[in-house]
Coordinates of C-alpha atoms in Angstrom, one line a residue:
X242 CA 134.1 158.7 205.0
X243 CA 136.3 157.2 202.5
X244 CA 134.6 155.2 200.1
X245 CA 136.0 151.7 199.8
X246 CA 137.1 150.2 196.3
X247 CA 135.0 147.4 194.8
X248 CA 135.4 144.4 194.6
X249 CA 134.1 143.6 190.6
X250 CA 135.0 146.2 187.7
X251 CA 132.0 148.4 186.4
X252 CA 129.4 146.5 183.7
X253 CA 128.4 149.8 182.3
X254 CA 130.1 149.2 179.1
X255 CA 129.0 145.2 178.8
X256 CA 125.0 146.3 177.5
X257 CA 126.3 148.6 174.4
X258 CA 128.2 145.6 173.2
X259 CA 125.2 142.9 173.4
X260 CA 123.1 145.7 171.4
X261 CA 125.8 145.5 168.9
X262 CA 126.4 141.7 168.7
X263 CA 122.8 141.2 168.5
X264 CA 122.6 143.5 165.4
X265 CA 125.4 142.5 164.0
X266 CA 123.7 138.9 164.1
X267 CA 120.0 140.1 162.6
X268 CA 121.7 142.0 159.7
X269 CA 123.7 138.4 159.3
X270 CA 120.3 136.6 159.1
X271 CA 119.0 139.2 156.8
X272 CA 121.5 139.4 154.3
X273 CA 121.1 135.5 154.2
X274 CA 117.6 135.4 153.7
X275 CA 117.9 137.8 151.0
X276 CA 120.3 135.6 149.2
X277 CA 118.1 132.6 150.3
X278 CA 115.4 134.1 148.5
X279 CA 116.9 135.9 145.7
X280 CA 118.6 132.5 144.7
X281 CA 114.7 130.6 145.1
X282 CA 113.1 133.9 142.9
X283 CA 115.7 132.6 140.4
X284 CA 115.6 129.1 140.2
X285 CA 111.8 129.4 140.4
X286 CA 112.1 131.8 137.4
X287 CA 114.6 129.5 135.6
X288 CA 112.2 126.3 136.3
X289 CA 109.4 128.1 134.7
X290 CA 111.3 129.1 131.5
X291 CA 112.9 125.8 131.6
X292 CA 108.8 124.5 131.9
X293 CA 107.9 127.1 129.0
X294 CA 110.6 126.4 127.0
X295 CA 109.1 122.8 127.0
X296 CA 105.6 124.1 126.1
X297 CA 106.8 125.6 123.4
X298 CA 108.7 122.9 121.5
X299 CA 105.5 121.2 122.0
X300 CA 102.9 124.2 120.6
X301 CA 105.5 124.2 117.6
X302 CA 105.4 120.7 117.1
X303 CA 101.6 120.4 117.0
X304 CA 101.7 123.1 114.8
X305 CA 104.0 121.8 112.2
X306 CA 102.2 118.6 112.2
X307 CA 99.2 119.7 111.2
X308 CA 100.5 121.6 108.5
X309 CA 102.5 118.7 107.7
X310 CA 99.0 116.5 107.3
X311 CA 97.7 119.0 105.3
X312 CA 100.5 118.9 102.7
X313 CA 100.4 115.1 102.3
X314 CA 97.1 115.4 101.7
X315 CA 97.3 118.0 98.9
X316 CA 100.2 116.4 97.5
X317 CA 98.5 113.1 97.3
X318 CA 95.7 114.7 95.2
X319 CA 97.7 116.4 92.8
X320 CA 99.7 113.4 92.1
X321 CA 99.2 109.8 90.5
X322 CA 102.3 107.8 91.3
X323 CA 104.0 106.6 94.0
X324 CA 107.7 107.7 93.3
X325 CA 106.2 111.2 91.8
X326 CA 104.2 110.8 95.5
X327 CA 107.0 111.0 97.8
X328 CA 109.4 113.1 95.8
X329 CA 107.4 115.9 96.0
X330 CA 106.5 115.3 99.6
X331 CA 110.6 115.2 100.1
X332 CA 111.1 118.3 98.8
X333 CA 107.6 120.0 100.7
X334 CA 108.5 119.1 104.2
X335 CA 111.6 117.7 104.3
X336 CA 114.5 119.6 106.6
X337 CA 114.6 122.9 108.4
X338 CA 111.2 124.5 108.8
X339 CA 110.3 128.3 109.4
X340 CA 110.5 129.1 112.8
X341 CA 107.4 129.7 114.8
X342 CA 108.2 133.5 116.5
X343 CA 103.9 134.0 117.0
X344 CA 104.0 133.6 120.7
X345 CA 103.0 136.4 123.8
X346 CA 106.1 137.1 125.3
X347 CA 107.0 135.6 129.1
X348 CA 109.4 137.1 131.7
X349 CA 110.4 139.6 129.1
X350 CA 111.4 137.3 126.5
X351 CA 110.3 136.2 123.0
X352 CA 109.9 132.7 122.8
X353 CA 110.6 130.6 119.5
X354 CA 110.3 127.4 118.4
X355 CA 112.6 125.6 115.6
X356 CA 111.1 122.5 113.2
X357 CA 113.4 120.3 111.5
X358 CA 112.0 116.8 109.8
X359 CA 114.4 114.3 108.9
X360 CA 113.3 110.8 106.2
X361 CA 114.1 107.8 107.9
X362 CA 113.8 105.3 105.4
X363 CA 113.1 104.8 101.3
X364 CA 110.0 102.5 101.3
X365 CA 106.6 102.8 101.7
X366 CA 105.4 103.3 104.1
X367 CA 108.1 106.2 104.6
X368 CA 108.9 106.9 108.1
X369 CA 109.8 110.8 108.6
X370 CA 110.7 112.2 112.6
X371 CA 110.1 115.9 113.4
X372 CA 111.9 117.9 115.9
X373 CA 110.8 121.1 117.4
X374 CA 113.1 123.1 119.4
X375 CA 111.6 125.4 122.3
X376 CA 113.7 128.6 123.1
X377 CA 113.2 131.1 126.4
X378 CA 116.0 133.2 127.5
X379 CA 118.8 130.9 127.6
X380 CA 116.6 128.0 128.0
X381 CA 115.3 125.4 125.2
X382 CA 114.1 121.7 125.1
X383 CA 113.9 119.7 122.5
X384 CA 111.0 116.9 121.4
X385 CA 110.7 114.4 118.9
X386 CA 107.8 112.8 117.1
X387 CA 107.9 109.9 114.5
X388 CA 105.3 109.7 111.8
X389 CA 105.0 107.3 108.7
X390 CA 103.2 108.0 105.5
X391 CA 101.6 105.1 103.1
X392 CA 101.1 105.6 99.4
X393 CA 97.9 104.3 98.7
X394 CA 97.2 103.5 95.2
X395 CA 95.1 105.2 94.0
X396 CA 93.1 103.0 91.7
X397 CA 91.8 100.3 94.5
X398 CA 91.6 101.6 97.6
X399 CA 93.3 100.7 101.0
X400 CA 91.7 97.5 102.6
X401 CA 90.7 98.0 106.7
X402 CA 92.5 94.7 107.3
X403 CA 96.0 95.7 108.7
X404 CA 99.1 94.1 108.1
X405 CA 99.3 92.6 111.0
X406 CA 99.5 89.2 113.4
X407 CA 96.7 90.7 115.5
X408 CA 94.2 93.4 116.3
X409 CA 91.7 93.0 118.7
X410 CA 88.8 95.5 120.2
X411 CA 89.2 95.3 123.8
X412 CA 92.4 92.8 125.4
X413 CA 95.0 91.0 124.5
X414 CA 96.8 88.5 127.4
X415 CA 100.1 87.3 126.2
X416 CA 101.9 85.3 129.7
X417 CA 103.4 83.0 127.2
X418 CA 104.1 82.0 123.5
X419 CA 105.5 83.9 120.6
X420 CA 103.5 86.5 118.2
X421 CA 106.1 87.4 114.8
X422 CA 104.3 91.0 113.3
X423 CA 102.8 94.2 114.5
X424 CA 99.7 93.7 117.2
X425 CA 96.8 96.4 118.0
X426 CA 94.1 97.2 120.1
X427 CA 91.4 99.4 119.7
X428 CA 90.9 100.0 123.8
X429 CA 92.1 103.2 125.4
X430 CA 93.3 103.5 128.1
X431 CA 95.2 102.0 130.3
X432 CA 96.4 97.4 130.8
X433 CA 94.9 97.0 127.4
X434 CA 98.3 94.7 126.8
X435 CA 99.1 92.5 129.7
X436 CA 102.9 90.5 129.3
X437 CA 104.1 88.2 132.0
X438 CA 106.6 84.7 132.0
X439 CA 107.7 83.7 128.8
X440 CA 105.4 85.5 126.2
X441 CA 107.1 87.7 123.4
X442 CA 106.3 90.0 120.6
X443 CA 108.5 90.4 117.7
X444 CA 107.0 93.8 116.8
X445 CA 105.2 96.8 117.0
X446 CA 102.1 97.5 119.3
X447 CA 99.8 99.8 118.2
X448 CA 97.1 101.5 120.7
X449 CA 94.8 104.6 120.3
X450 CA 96.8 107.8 120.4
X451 CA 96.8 108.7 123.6
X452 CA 97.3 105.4 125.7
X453 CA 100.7 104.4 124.5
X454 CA 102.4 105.7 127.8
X455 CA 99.9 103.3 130.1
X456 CA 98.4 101.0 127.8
X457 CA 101.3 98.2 128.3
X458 CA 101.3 96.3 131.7
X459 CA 104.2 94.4 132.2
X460 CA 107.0 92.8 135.0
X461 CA 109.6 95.2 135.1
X462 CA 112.5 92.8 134.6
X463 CA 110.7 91.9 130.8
X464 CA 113.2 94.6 129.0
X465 CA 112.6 92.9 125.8
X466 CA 109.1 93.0 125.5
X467 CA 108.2 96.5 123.5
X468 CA 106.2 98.9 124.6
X469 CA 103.1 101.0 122.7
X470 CA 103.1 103.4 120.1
X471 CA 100.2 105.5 119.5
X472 CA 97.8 105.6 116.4
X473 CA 95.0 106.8 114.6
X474 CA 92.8 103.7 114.8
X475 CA 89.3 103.0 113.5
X476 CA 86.6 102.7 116.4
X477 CA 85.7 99.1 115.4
X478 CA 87.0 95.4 114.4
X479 CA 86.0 95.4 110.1
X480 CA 82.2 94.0 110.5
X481 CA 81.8 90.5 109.1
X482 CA 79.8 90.3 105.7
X483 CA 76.1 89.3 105.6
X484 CA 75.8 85.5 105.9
X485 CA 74.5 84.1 102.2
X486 CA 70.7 83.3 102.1
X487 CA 70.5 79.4 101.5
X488 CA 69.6 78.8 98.1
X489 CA 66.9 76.6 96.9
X490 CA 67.7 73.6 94.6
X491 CA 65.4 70.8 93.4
X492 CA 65.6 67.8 95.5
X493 CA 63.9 64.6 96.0
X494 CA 63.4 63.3 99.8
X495 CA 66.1 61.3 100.9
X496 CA 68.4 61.9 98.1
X497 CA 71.9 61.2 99.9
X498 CA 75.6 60.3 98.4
X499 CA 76.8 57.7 100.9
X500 CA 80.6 55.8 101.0
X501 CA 81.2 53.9 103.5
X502 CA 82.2 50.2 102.0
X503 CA 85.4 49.0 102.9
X504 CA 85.5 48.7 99.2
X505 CA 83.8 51.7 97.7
X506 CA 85.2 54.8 96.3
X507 CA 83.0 57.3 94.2
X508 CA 83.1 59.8 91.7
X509 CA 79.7 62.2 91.4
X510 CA 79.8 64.6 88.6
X511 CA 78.5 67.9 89.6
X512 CA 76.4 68.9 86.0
X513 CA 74.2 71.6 88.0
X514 CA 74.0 73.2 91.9
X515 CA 72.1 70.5 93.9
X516 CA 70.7 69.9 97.4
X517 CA 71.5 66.5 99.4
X518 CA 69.3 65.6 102.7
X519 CA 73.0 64.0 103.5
X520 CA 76.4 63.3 102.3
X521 CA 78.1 60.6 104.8
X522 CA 81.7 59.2 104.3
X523 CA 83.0 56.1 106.7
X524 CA 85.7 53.3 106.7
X525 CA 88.3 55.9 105.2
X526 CA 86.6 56.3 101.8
X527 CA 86.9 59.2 99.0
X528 CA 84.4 60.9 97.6
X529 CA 85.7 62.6 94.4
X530 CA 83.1 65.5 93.2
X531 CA 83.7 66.7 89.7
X532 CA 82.9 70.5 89.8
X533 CA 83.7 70.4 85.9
X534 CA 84.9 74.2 84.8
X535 CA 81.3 76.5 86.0
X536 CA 81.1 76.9 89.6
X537 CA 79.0 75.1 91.4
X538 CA 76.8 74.8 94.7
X539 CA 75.6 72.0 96.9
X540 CA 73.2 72.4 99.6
X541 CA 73.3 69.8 102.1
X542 CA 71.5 69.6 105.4
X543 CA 74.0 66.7 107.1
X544 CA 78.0 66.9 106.1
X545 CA 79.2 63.8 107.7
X546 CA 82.4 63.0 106.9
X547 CA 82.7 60.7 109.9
X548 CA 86.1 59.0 108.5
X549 CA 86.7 59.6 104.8
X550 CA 87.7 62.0 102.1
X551 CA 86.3 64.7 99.9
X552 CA 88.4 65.2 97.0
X553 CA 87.7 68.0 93.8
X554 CA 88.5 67.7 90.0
X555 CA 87.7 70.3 87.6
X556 CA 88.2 73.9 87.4
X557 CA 85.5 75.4 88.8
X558 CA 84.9 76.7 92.2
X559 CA 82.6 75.0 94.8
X560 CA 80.4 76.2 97.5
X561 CA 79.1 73.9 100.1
X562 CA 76.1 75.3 102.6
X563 CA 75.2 73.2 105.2
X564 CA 73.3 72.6 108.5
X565 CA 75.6 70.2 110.7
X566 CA 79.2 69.5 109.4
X567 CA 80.9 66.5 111.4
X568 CA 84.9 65.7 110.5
X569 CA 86.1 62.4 112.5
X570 CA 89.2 60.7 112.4
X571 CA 91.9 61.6 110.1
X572 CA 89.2 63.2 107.4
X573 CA 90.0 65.8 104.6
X574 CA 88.4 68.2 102.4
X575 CA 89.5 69.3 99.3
X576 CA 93.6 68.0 100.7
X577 CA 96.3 69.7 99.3
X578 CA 94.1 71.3 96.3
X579 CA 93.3 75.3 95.4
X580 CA 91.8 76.5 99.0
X581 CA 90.4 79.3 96.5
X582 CA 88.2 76.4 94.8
X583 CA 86.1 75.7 98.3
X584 CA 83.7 78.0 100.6
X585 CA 82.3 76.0 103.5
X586 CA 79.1 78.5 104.9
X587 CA 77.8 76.4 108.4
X588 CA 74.3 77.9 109.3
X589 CA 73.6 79.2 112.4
X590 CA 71.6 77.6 115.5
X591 CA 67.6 78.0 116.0
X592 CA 68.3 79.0 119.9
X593 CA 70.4 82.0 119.9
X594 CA 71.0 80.7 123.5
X595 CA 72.9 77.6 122.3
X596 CA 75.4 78.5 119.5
X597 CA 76.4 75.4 117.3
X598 CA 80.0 73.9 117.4
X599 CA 82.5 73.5 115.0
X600 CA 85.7 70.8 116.1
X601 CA 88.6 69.5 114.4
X602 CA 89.5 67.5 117.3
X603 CA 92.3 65.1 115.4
X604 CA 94.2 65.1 112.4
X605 CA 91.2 66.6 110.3
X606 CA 92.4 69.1 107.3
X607 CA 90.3 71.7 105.2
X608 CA 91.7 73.3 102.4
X609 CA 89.4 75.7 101.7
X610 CA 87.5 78.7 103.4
X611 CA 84.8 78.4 106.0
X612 CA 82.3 80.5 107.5
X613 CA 80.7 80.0 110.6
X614 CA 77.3 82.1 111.0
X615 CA 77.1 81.6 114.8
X616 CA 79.2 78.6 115.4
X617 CA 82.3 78.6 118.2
X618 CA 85.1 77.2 116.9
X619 CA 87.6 74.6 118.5
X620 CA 90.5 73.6 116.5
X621 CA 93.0 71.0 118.6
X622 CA 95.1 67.7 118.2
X623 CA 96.4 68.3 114.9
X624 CA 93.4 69.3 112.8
X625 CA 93.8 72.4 110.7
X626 CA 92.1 75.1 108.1
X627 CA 94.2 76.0 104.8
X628 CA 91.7 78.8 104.4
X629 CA 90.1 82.3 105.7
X630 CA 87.5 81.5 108.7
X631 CA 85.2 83.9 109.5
X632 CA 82.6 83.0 112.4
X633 CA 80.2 85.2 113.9
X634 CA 80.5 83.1 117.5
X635 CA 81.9 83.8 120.7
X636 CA 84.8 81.5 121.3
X637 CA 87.1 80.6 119.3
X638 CA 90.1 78.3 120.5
X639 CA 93.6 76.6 119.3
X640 CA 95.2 74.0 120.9
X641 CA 97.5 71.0 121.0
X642 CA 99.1 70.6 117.9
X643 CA 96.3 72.0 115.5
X644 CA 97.4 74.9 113.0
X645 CA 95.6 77.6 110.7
X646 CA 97.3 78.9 107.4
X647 CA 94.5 80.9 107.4
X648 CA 95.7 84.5 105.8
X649 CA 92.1 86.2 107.5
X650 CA 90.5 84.9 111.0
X651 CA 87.9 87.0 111.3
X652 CA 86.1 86.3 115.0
X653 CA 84.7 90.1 116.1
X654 CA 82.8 88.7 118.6
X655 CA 85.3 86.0 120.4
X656 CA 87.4 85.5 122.7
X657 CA 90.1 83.7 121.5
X658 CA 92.4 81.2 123.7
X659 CA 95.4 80.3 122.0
X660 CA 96.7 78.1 124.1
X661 CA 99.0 76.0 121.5
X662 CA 99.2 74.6 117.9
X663 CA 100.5 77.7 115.3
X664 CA 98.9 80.4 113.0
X665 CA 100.2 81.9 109.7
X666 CA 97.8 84.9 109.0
X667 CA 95.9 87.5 110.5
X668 CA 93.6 87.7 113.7
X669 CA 90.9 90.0 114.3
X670 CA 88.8 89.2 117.4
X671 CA 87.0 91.1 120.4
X672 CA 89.8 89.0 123.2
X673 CA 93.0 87.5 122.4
X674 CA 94.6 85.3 125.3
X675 CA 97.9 83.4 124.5
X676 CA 99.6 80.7 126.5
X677 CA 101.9 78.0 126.2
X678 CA 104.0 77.3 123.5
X679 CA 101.6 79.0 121.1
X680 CA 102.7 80.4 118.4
X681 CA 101.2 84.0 115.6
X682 CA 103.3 84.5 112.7
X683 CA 102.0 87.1 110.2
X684 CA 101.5 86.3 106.7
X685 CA 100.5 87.9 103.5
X686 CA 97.3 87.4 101.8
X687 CA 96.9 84.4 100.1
X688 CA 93.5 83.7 99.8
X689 CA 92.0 87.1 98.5
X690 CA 89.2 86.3 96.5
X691 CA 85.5 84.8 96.8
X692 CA 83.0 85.9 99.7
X693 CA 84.9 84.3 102.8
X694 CA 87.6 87.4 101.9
X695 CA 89.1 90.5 102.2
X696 CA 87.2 90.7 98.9
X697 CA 84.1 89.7 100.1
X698 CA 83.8 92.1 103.0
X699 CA 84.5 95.1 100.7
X700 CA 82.1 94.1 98.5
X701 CA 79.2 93.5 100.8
X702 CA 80.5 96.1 103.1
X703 CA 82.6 99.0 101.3
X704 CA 84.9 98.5 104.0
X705 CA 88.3 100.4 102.8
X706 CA 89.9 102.5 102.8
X707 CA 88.8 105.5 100.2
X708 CA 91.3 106.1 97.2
X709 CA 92.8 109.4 97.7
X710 CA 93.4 109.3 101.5
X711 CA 97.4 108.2 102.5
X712 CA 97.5 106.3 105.9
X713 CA 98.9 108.7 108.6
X714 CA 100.3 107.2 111.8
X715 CA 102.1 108.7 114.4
X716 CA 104.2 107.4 117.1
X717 CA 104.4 109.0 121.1
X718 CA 106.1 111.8 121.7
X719 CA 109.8 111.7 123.2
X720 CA 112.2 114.1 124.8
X721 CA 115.7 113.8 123.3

C-alpha cells in the first residue's frame, strides 16, 4: 500500500539545536560569572590595599611621633635657651624623614610609609604638622597630624593654670553668650561640650585625646562653632591651697570700729595685726585703715559693711580673716586701689550641710582677692571682684550686670551658671553653664602674687609644671 505523505515536516533535527542553544547560553552565563567574579576578587583586593595602604600611613605616623617626643625631650635637656631650643629642634625633625620600609609584606608587596614635618609658625608655642604617606602596590593614603611644642623656661617652671577662658572637669553648656580664648574639659568621652542658639566660642576646644571626634554636641546648621581637638590633659582641676589657720591676736571683748554717723568718717592706724568682735559701716561712711609700710592682719568675726567704704593708705599689704562678711548698698573695699594690697579669707560654716553665702547683690566693688573656704558665691546687679576668688563651694553664679576682672576663679567644686554680667580672666570649675548675653573673655595674669594666687597654689601645692619638661599637645588626626 502506498504510504501517504505527511502532513507536518520531520522534527528530528529541532532537539540537536535546543542542546546547542542551551549550551551556548550556560557557557554565556559562565564566562559572565567569571568576569563577575574576577572583577569582585579585584576590587576586593584593591579595597584591602587601598585599607592597608591607610594602616600604614598611620603605623608610620605613630612611629615618627614618638621618636619625634623623644627628640624634643633630649633637645630640651641639652639646651638652656629658647631660640638655641627651637633651632636645634628645626634642624632635628624638621622636613623629609627616613622612610619606614620595616613592614611584613601583603599581597606580594612591600609596603612603605613616607614622613615629612613641616613648621607652621615662629612663636612659641611652635606649631609643627607631620605627614605620613602609606604605599601598597599602586595604592597610598596620606594623613596628617598637628602638634605644638612650648619652651618652658627653664628656671621657674610651667604653672598648671592654662591660658585659657575656661577648663572645667566634667561639662560645659554654652546655648548662649560669647567665650573669647581657648576652653577645655577634662571628660572623655562623648557630649562633654553641648552648643545650641546663640552661644559662640572664639577659640580652641581642648578635650582628652581620644574624644575630639564625639566630644562636641551641636545643631548641625551651627557651622561656626568649632569643633574639638585632642590633648594630653592632666586628670584633675589644680587642687585649691589649704585654707589659712585663723591666727590669734590680743583682743579685749567687744572691741569694735563702728561708722555709721551721718557725719563720721574715720581713720584707724593699723600699728600691729589685731582682732575686732566687729567692724560695721552705715549711712555711706569711710573707714580709712592705715596699713603703714609692714603688712598687716585683722581678724574680725563680723564684716559689716552694710552701706559704707573701706578705704587703704600705706604701703603694706593687708589680710582680712573673717566669720560673716555682709556688703549692702553701693559699698566698696579697698576701690580703685592695688588689688595685690588685699586678701579677703571667709571661714567656712559649722554644718557642712549648710554652706555659707557670699552676695554682691548691687553695685558692691572689691578690689582685692577673696577666698571662700566653703561659701557659694552669687555675684549679680552690678557688684564685682577686681581680684582672684577661690572658693571651695558648690555654686557659684554671675548675673545681671555684675562683672569679675578676676585673672584666676578658682571653683573645683561648682557649678557655675553664667547667666549674664562679664569676666576678664580665667575659670576653673567642676560645671560651666552659660546663657544669655553672658560674656568670658581671657586675660593675662594680673594678680600673681600672695596666697589667693597662682603663686599661692604652687607654693602650698607644688602644682607645676617641672623645669625641664616642654608642653606637648597634639591635635586629631586628618585625612588630606
Amino acid at each position: 500500500m502506498k504510504k501517504l505523505p505527511s502532513k507536518f515536516p520531520q522534527k528530528n533535527g529541532f532537539t540537536l539545536i535546543g542542546v546547542l542553544l542551551v549550551i551556548i547560553l550556560i557557557s554565556i552565563l559562565s564566562v559572565s560569572i567569571i568576569g563577575i567574579t574576577t572583577t569582585l576578587l579585584h576590587t576586593s583586593q584593591t579595597e584591602r590595599q587601598d585599607q592597608s595602604a591607610y594602616y600604614i600611613a598611620e603605623a608610620g605616623l605613630h612611629v615618627e611621633l614618638a621618636k619625634t617626643e623623644a627628640a624634643i625631650r633630649e633637645i630640651y635637656q641639652n639646651t638652656d635657651e629658647e631660640n638655641t631650643f627651637f633651632t636645634t629642634l628645626h634642624t632635628r625633625i624638621v622636613g623629609d624623614q627616613p622612610a619606614y620600609t620595616d613592614f611584613e609584606p601583603v599581597f606580594g608587596e612591600i609596603p612603605k610609609a613616607e614622613i615629612k614635618i613641616e613648621q607652621l609658625n615662629e612663636t612659641n608655642p611652635r606649631e609643627f604638622r607631620m605627614t605620613s604617606t602609606g604605599y601598597i602596590g599602586d595604592k597610598k593614603r596620606v594623613l596628617q597630624q598637628g602638634f605644638s611644642i612650648e619652651w618652658v623656661p627653664k628656671s621657674s617652671g610651667k604653672s598648671i593654670i592654662p591660658n585659657w577662658a575656661l577648663l572645667v572637669s566634667e561639662t560645659i553648656d554654652i546655648p548662649n553668650g560669647r567665650i573669647e580664648g581657648d576652653i577645655g574639659t577634662l571628660r572623655t568621652g562623648a557630649h562633654s561640650v553641648t552648643a545650641s542658639g546663640g552661644g559662640s566660642i572664639d577659640g580652641k576646644i581642648y578635650v582628652p585625646y581620644g574624644s575630639e571626634h564625639h566630644a562636641v554636641y551641636k545643631p548641625d546648621w551651627m557651622t561656626s562653632f568649632p569643633g574639638a581637638t585632642g590633648a594630653d590633659l592632666d586628670a584633675t582641676l589644680p587642687s585649691l591651697p589649704r585654707f589659712p589657720d585663723i591666727p590669734h591676736y590680743p583682743n579685749s571683748p567687744g572691741r569694735s570700729i563702728i561708722v555709721q554717723e551721718w557725719y563720721q568718717d574715720g581713720t584707724y592706724d593699723l600699728t600691729t595685726s589685731e582682732t575686732f568682735d566687729e567692724i560695721r559701716l552705715g549711712n555711706n561712711r569711710a573707714l580709712t585703715i592705715n596699713v603703714g609700710n609692714t603688712d598687716k592682719e585683722i581678724v574680725v568675726d563680723n564684716l559689716n559693711v552694710i552701706n559704707g567704704h573701706i578705704q587703704l593708705i600705706g604701703t603694706g599689704k593687708l589680710t582680712i580673716y573673717t566669720n560673716h562678711i555682709v556688703l549692702g548698698s553701693g559699698s566698696t573695699i579697698n576701690n580703685h586701689g592695688d588689688v595685690n594690697q588685699v586678701n579677703i579669707f571667709l571661714t567656712g560654716s559649722d554644718n557642712p550641710s549648710n554652706p555659707k553665702q557670699f552676695t554682691l547683690g548691687g553695685a558692691q566693688k572689691i578690689y582685692g582677692s577673696l577666698y571662700a573656704e566653703d561659701a557659694n558665691i552669687d555675684l549679680g546687679s552690678g557688684g564685682g571682684i577686681k581680684g582672684n576668688i577661690f572658693t571651695g563651694g558648690t555654686s557659684f553664679k554671675v548675673s545681671g550686670g555684675s562683672w569679675a576682672t578676676s585673672p584666676l576663679i578658682l571653683a573645683p567644686n561648682a557649678v557655675f551658671e553664667h547667666t549674664n554680667g562679664t569676666i576678664n580672666g580665667t575659670v576653673l570649675c567642676k560645671v560651666y553653664n552659660m546663657s544669655g548675653g553672658a560674656k568670658l573673655s581671657y586675660g593675662e595674669m594680673q594678680f600673681v602674687e600672695g596666697p589667693i594666687s597662682v603663686e599661692g597654689i604652687e607654693k602650698e601645692y607644688g602644682n607645676s609644671t617641672p623645669a625641664g619638661q616642654p608642653i606637648i599637645m597634639k591635635s586629631s588626626l586628618s585625612e588630606q
